[in-house]
Short mmCIF file of C-alpha atoms in Angstrom, two decimals:
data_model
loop_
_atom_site.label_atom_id
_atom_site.label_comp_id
_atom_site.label_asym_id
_atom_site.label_seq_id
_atom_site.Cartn_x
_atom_site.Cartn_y
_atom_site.Cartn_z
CA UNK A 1434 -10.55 -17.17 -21.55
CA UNK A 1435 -9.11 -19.36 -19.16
CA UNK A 1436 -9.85 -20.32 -15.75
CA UNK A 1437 -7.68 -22.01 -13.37
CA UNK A 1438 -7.10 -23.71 -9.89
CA UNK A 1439 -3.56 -22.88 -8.14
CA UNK A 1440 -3.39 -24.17 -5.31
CA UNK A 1441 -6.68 -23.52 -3.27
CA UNK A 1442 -7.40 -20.48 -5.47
CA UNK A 1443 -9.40 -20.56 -8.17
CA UNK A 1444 -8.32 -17.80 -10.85
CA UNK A 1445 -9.81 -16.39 -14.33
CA UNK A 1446 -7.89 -14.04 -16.20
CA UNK A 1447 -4.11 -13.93 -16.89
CA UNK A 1448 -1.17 -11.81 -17.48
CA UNK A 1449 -1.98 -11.32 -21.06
CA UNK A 1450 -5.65 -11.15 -20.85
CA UNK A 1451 -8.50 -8.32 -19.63
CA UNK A 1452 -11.11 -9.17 -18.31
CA UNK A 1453 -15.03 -8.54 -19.22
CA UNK A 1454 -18.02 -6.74 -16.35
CA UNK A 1455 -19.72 -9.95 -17.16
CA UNK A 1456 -16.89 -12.08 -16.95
CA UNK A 1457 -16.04 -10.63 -13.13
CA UNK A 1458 -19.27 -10.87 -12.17
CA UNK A 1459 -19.84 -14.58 -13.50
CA UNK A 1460 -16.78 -15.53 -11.79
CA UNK A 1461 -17.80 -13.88 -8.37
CA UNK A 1462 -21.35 -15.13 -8.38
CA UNK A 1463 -20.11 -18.74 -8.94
CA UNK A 1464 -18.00 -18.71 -6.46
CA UNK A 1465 -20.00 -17.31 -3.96
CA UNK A 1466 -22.91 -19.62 -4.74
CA UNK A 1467 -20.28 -22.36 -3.29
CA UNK A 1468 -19.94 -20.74 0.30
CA UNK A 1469 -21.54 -21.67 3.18
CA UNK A 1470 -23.01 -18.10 3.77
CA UNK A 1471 -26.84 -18.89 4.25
CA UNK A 1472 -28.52 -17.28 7.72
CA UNK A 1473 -24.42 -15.94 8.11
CA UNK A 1474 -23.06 -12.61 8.68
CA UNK A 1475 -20.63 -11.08 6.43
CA UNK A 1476 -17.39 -8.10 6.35
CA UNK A 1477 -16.32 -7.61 3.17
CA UNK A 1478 -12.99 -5.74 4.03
CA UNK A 1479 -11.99 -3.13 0.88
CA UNK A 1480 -9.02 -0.60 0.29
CA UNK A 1481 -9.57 3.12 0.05
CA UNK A 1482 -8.99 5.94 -2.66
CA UNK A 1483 -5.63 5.35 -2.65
CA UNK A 1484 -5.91 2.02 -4.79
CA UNK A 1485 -6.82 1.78 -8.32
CA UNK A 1486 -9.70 -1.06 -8.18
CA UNK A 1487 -13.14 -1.11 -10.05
CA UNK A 1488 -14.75 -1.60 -6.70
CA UNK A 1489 -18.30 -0.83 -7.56
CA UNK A 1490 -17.91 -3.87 -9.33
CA UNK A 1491 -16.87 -5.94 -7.41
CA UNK A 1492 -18.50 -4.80 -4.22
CA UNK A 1493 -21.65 -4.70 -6.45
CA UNK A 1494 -21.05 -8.52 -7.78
CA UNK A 1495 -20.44 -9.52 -4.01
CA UNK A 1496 -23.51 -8.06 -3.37
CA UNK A 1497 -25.57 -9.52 -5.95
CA UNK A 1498 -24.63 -13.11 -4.35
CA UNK A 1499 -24.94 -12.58 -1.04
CA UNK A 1500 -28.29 -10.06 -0.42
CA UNK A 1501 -31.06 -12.08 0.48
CA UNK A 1502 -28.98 -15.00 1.96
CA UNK A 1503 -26.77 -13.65 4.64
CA UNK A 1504 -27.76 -12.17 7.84
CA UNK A 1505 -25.73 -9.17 7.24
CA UNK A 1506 -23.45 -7.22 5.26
CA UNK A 1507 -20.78 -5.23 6.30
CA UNK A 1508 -18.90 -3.18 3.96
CA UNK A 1509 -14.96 -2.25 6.06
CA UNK A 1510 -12.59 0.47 4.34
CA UNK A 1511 -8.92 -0.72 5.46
CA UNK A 1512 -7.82 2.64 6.29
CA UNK A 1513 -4.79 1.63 8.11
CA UNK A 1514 -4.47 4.92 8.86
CA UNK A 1515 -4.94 6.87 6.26
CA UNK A 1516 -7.53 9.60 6.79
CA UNK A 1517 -11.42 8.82 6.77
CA UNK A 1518 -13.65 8.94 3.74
CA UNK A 1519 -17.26 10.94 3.57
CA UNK A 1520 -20.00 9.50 2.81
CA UNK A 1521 -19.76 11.09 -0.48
CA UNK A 1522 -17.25 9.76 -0.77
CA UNK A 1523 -17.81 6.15 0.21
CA UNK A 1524 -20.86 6.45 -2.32
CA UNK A 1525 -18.82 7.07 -5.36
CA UNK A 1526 -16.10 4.66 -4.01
CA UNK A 1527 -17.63 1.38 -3.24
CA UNK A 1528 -21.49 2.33 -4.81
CA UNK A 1529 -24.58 2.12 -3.25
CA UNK A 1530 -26.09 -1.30 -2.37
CA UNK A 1531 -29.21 -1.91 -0.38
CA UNK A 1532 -29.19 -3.54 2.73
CA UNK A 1533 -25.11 -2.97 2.90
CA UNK A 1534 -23.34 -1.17 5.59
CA UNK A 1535 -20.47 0.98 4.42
CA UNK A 1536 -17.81 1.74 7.57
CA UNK A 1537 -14.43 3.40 7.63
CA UNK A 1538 -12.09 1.86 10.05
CA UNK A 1539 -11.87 4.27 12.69
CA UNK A 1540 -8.16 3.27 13.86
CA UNK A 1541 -8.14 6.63 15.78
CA UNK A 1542 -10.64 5.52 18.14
CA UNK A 1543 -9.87 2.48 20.71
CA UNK A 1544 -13.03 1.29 21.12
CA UNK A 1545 -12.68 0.00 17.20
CA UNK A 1546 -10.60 -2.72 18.18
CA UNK A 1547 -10.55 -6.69 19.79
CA UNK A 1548 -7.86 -7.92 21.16
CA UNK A 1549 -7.30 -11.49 19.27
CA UNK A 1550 -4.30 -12.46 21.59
CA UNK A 1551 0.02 -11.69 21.07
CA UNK A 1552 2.34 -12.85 18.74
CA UNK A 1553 5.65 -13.96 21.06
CA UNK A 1554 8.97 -11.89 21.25
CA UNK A 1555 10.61 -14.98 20.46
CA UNK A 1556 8.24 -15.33 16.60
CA UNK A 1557 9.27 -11.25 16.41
CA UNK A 1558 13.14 -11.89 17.28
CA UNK A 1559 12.88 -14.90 14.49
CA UNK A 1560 11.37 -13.03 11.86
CA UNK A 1561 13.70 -10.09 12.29
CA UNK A 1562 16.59 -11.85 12.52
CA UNK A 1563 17.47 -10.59 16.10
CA UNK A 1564 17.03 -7.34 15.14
CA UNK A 1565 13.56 -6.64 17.09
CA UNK A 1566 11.88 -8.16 20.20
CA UNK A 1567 9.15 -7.70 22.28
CA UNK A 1568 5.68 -9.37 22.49
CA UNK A 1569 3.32 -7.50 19.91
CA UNK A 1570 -0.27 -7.38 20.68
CA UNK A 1571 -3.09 -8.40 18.03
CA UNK A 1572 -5.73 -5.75 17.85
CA UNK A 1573 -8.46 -5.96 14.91
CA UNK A 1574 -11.06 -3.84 13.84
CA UNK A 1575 -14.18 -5.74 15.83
CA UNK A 1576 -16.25 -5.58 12.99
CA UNK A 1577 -14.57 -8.55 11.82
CA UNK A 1578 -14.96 -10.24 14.84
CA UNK A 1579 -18.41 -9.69 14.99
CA UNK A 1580 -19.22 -10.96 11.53
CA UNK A 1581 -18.97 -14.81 11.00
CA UNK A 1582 -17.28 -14.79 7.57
CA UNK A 1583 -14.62 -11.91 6.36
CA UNK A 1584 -14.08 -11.38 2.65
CA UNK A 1585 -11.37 -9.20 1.74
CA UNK A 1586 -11.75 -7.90 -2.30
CA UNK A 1587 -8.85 -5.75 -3.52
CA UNK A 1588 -5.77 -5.55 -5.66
CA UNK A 1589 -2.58 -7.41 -5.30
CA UNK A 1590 0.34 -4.81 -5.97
CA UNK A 1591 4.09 -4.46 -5.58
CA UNK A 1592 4.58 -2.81 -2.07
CA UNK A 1593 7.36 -1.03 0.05
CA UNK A 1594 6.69 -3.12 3.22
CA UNK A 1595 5.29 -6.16 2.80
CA UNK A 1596 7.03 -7.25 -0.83
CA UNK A 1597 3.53 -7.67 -2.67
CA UNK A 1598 0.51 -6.06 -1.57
CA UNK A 1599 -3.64 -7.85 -0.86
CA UNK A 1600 -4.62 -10.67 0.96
CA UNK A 1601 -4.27 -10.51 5.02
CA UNK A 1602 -2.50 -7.18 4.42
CA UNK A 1603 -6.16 -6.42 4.43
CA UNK A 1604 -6.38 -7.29 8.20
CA UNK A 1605 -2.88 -6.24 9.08
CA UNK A 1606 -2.26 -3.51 8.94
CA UNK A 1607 -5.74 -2.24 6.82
CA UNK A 1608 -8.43 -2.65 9.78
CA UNK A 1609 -5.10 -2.90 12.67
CA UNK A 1610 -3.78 -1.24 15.90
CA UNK A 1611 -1.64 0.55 16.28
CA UNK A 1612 1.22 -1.65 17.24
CA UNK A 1613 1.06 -4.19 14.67
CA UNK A 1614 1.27 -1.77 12.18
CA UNK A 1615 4.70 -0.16 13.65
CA UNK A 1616 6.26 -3.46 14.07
CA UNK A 1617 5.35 -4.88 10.57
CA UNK A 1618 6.25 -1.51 9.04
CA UNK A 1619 9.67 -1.36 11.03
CA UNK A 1620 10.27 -4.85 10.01
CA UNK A 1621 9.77 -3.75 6.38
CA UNK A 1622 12.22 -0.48 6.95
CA UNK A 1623 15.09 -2.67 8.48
CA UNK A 1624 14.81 -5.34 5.62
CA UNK A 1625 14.91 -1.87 3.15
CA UNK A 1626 11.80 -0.58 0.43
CA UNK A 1627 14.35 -1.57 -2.16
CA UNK A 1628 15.09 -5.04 -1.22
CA UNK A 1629 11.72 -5.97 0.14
CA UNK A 1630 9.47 -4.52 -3.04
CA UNK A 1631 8.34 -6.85 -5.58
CA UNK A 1632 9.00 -9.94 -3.47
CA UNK A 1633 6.32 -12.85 -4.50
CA UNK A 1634 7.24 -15.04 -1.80
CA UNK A 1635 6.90 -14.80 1.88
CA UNK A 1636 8.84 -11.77 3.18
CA UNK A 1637 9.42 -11.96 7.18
CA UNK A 1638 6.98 -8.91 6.63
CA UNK A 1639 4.63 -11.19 4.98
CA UNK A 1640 4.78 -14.09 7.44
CA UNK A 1641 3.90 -11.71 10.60
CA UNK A 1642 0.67 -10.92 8.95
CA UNK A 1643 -0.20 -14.09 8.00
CA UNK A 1644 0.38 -15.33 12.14
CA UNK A 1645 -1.38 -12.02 12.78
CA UNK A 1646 -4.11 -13.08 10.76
CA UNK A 1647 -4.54 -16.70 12.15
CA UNK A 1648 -5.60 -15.70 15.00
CA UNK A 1649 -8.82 -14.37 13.31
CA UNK A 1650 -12.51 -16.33 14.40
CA UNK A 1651 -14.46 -15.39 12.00
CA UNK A 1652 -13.52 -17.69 8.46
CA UNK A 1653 -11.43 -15.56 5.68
CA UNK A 1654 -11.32 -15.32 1.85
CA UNK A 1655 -10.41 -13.50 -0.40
CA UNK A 1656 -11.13 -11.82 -3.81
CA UNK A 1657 -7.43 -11.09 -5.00
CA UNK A 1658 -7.35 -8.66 -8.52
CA UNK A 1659 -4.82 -7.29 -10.83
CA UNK A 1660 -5.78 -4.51 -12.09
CA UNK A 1661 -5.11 -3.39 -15.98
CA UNK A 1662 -2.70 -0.30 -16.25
CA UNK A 1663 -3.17 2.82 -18.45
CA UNK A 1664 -0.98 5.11 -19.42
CA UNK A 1665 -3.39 8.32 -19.35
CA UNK A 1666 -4.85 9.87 -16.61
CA UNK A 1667 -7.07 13.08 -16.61
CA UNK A 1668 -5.81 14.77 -13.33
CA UNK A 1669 -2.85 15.38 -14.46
CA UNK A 1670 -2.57 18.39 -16.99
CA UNK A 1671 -0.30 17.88 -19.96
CA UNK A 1672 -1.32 14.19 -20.50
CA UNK A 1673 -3.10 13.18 -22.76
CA UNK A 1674 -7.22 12.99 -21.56
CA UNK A 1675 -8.72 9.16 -20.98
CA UNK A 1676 -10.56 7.23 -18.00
CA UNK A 1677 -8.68 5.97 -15.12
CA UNK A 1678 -8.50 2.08 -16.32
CA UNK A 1679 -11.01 -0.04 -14.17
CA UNK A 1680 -10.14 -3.33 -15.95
CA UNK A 1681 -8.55 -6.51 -14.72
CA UNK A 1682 -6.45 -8.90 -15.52
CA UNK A 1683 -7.57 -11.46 -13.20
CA UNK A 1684 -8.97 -12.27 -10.22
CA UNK A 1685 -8.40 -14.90 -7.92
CA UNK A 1686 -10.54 -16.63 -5.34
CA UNK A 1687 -10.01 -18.92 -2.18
CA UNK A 1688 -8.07 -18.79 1.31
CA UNK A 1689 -6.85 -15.32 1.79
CA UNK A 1690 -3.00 -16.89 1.48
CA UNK A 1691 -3.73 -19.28 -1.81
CA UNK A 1692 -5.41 -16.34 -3.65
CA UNK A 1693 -2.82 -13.77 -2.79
CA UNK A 1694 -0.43 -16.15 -4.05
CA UNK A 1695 -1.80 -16.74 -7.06
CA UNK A 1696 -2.62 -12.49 -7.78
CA UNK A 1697 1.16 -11.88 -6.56
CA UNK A 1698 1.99 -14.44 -9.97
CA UNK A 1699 -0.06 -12.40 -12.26
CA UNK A 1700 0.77 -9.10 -10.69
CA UNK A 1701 4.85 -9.44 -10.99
CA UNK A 1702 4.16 -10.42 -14.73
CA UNK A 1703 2.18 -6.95 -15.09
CA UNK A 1704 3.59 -4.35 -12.76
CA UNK A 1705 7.08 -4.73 -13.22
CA UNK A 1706 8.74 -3.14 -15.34
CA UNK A 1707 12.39 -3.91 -16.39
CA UNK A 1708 15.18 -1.47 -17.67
CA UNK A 1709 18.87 -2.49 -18.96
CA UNK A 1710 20.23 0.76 -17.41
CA UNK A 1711 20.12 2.95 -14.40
CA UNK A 1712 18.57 6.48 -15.32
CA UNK A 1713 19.93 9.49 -13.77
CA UNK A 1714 16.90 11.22 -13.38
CA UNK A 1715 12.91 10.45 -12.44
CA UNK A 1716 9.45 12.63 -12.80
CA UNK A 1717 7.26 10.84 -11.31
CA UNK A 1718 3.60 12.65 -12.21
CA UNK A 1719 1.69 11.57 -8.51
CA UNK A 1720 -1.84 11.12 -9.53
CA UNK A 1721 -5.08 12.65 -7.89
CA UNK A 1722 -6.00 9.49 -5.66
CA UNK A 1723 -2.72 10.11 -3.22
CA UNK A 1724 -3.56 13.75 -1.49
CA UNK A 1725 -0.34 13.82 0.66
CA UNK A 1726 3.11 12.76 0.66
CA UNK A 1727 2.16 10.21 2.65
CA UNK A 1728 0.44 8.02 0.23
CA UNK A 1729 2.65 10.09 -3.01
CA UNK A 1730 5.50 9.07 -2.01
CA UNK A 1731 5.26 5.66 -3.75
CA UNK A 1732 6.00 7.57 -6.61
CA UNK A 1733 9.65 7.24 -5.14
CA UNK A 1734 9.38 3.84 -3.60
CA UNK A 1735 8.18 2.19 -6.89
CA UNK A 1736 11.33 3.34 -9.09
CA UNK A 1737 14.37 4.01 -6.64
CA UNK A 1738 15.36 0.53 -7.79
CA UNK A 1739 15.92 2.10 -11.09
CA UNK A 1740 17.90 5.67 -9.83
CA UNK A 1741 21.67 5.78 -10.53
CA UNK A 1742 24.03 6.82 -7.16
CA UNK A 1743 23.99 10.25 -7.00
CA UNK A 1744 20.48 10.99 -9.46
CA UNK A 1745 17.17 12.50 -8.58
CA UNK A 1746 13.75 11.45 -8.22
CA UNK A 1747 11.00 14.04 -8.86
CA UNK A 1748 7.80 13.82 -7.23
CA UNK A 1749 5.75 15.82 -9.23
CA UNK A 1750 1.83 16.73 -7.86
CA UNK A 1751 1.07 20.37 -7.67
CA UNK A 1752 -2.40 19.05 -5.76
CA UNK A 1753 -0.30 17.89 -3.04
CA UNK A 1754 -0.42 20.34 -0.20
CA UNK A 1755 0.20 18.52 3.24
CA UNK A 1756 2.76 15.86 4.16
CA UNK A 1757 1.19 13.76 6.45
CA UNK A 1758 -2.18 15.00 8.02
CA UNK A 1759 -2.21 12.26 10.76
CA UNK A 1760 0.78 11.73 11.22
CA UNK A 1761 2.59 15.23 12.72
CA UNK A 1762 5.81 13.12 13.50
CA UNK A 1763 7.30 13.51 10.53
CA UNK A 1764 7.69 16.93 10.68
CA UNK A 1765 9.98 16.39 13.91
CA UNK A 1766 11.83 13.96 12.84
CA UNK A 1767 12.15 14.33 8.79
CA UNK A 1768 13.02 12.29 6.13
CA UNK A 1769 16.59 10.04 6.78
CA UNK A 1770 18.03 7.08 5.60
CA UNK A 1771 17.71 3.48 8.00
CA UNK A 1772 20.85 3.71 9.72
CA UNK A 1773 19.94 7.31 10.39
CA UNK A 1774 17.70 5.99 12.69
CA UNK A 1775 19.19 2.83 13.78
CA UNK A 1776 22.34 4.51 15.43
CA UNK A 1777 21.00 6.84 17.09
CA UNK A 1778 17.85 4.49 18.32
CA UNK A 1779 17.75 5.92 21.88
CA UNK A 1780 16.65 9.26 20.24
CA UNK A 1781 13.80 8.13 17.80
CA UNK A 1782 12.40 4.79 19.40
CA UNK A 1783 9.79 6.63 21.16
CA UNK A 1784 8.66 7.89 17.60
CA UNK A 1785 5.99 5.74 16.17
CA UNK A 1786 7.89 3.41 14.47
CA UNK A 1787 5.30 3.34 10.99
CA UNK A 1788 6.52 6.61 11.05
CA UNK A 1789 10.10 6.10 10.99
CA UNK A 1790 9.56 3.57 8.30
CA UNK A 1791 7.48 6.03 5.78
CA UNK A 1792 10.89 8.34 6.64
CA UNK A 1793 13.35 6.17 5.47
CA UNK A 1794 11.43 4.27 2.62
CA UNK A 1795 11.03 7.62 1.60
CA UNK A 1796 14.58 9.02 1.74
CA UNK A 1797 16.01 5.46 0.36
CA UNK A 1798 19.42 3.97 0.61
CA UNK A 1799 22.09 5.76 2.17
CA UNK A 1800 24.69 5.75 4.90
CA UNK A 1801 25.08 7.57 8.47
CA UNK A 1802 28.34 8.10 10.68
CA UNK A 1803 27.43 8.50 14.21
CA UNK A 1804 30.43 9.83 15.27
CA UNK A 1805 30.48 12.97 12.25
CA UNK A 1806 26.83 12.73 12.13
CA UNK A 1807 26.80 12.73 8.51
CA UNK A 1808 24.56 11.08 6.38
CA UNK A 1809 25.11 9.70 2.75
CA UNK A 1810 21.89 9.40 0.91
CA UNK A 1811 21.82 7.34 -2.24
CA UNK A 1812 19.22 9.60 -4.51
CA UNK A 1813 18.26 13.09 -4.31
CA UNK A 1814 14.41 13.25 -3.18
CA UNK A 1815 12.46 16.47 -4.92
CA UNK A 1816 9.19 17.60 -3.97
CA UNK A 1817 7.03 19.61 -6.78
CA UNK A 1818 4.10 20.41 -5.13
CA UNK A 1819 1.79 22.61 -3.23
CA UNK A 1820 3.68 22.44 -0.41
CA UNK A 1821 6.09 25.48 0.70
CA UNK A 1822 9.49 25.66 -0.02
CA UNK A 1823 10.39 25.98 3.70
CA UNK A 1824 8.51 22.77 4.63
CA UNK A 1825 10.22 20.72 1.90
CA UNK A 1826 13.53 21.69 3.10
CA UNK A 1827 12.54 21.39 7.08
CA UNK A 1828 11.60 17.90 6.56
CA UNK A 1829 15.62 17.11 4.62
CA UNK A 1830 13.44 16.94 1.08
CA UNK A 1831 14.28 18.95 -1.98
CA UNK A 1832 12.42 21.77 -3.61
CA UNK A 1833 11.36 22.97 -7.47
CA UNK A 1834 8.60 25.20 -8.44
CA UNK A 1835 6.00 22.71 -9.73
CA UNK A 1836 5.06 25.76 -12.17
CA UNK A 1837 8.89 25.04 -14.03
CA UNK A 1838 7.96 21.61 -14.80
CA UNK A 1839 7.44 21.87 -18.02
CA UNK A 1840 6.48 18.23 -18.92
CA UNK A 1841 6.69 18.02 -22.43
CA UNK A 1842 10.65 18.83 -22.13
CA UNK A 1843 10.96 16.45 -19.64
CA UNK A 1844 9.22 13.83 -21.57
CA UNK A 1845 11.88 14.41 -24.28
CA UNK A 1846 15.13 14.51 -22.21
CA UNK A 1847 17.18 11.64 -22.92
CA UNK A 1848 18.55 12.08 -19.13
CA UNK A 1849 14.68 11.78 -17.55
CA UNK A 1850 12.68 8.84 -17.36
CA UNK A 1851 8.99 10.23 -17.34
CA UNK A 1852 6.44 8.09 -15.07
CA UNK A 1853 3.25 8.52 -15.58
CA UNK A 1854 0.41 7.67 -12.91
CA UNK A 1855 3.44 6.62 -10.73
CA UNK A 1856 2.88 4.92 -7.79
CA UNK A 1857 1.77 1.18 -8.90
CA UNK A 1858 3.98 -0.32 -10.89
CA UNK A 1859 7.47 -1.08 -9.99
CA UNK A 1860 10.56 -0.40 -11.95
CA UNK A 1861 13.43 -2.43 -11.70
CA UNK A 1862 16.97 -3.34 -13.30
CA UNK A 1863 17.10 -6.71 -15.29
#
């Protein structure tokens, strides 16, 4: 086993190595036996269902160090806003620990948030290249205010907006307002899903979190994983039957910018993978832990790198019945290529722009003439799922019978790349 320092992150684990229970929770303890936490308050800031991350534990290791010496402890889902979890449901998620708080963010509700100050239209017309402006105010769950020391534990993945996923994403946009998250997310749609995901280094995206997140009192670390992949998972039928992998890879430790950075290392070596050839066609199998299209639809983002012009990505989840719960916009405005949106921006800029952005990262590269009004999309987008037929095509998304998927043929069809668990790691062209 080896343990190492990179940067101001400490790290055990690697690429090519899995971690131990005892190992994570050596590594956790020691670490937090080293803070300053005595007579202190402390959020511990963790994603929801819709991450694969042995959080019981972790949460359970973090606990172990800090009961008995800190003030308080504060356990804060990053929603963003995804929909709340019960308390059932927080149980099973995080676990139970004694004397530990367990919170969803509640970005629906305006009392949730502080106001930590504005990033400058000048920083946003910088970081966009021109392409945006406007002063953007900070707003951050207050629980993190009100605690002296924030400790965000989660995994570091390849993602559609930001280029890699963890560390003050956490903060911004997991425990955000509103506007934050449209700007960030907009930023992310202009730059493109395809040319933004994957991206170790710091992403425009990246670097308006990270002055987002220095305006932050309360002092901020980080436990940064990668998580070890499996091929099998028991929700979907037709696959073979094994437990949803809880093990690691590694986990980093230190500033929440240093630890991301070193996670982002291990996670490109681990969730990437690289073809010689475009395919033509994609099933992605959605598993249980994304319930809409909302959150299922990185089982497009994570291989559209991969889909020849003109080929087809299905989105296969028969448990999937809603598009986007909290988030009615999309069914007024659909699913479009960027430029879609762009030239016709008098039209859809009073549409919340995260909105906009799940639109196009879901529809992918394509093309729009304004003055024809016709728009040239890249891939073909399929939805096999519980959702109507009627829906699917009111929304400018394909439609199959999720009962005709039969996936054994698929799995053999020379023509079909078969993704299994889709959603986490990335697929990409050498």
């Amino acid at each position: 086993m080896t343990s190492a320092v990179i940067g101001r992150a400490a790290r055990v684990g690697g690429a090519d190595q899995v971690l131990t229970e005892a190992e994570v929770r050596e590594f956790v303890g020691a670490r937090l036996a080293g803070l300053d936490v005595d007579g202190r308050s402390v959020c511990v800031l963790v994603p929801d269902a819709t991450r694969t991350c042995p959080l019981p534990l972790l949460v359970g290791a973090v606990h172990k160090a800090l009961h008995g010496r800190v003030s308080r402890l504060t356990v804060l889902v990053a929603l963003g806003t995804h929909g709340a979890m019960t308390a059932e449901a927080l149980a099973t998620h995080v676990g139970v620990h004694p004397g530990t708080e367990v919170i969803n963010h509640e970005w629906w509700d305006p009392a949730t948030f502080a106001d930590l100050g504005t990033i400058p239209s000048a920083r946003i017309e910088e970081l966009s290249g021109g392409r945006m402006s406007g002063d953007v105010p900070v707003l951050l769950n207050r629980a993190v205010v009100e605690h002296d020391i924030a400790i965000v534990v989660g995994p570091v993945l390849p993602h559609e907006v930001v280029g890699m996923s963890g560390g003050n994403k956490y903060f911004f946009p997991g425990v955000a307002g509103q506007q934050i998250i449209d700007v960030s997310h907009w930023l992310g749609a202009l730059i493109t899903s395809a040319e933004i995901i994957g991206t170790t280094g710091l992403t425009p995206v990246r670097a308006l979190i990270n002055d987002g997140a220095a305006l932050i009192p309360a002092e901020t670390y980080a436990f940064c994983v990668v998580t070890a992949e499996t091929p099998d998972d028991p929700d979907v039928p037709g696959l073979a039957e094994g437990d949803r992998s809880s093990a690691l890879h590694s986990i980093s430790f230190g500033d929440c910018v240093a630890s991301w950075a070193s996670a982002a290392e291990i996670s490109a070596a681990t969730h990437v993978t690289y073809l010689d050839r475009p395919v033509r066609r994609v099933l992605s199998i959605v598993p249980a832990m994304y319930d809409e299209i909302w959150t299922g639809a990185k089982g497009f983002y994570k291989v559209e790198p991969v889909v020849a012009d003109g080929g087809e990505v299905i989105l296969y989840a028969p448990h999937i019945t809603e598009i986007a719960t909290s988030h009615p916009q999309i069914h007024e405005i659909g699913y479009h290529c960027r430029d879609y949106f762009v030239k016709q921006w008098d039209h859809f800029r009073h549409i919340h722009w995260g909105v906009l952005a799940h639109s196009t990262h879901l529809r992918g590269a394509g093309t729009y003439d304004a003055e024809t009004g016709v728009e040239r999309l890249r891939v073909q987008v399929t939805l096999a799922t519980g959702i109507p037929e009627e829906v699917c095509r009111a929304v400018n998304l394909g439609y199959r019978d999720p009962a005709t998927i039969d996936l054994a043929a698929f799995t053999t069809d020379p023509g079909t790349m078969v993704v299994p668990r889709a959603g986490e790691v990335l697929f990409r062209l050498r």
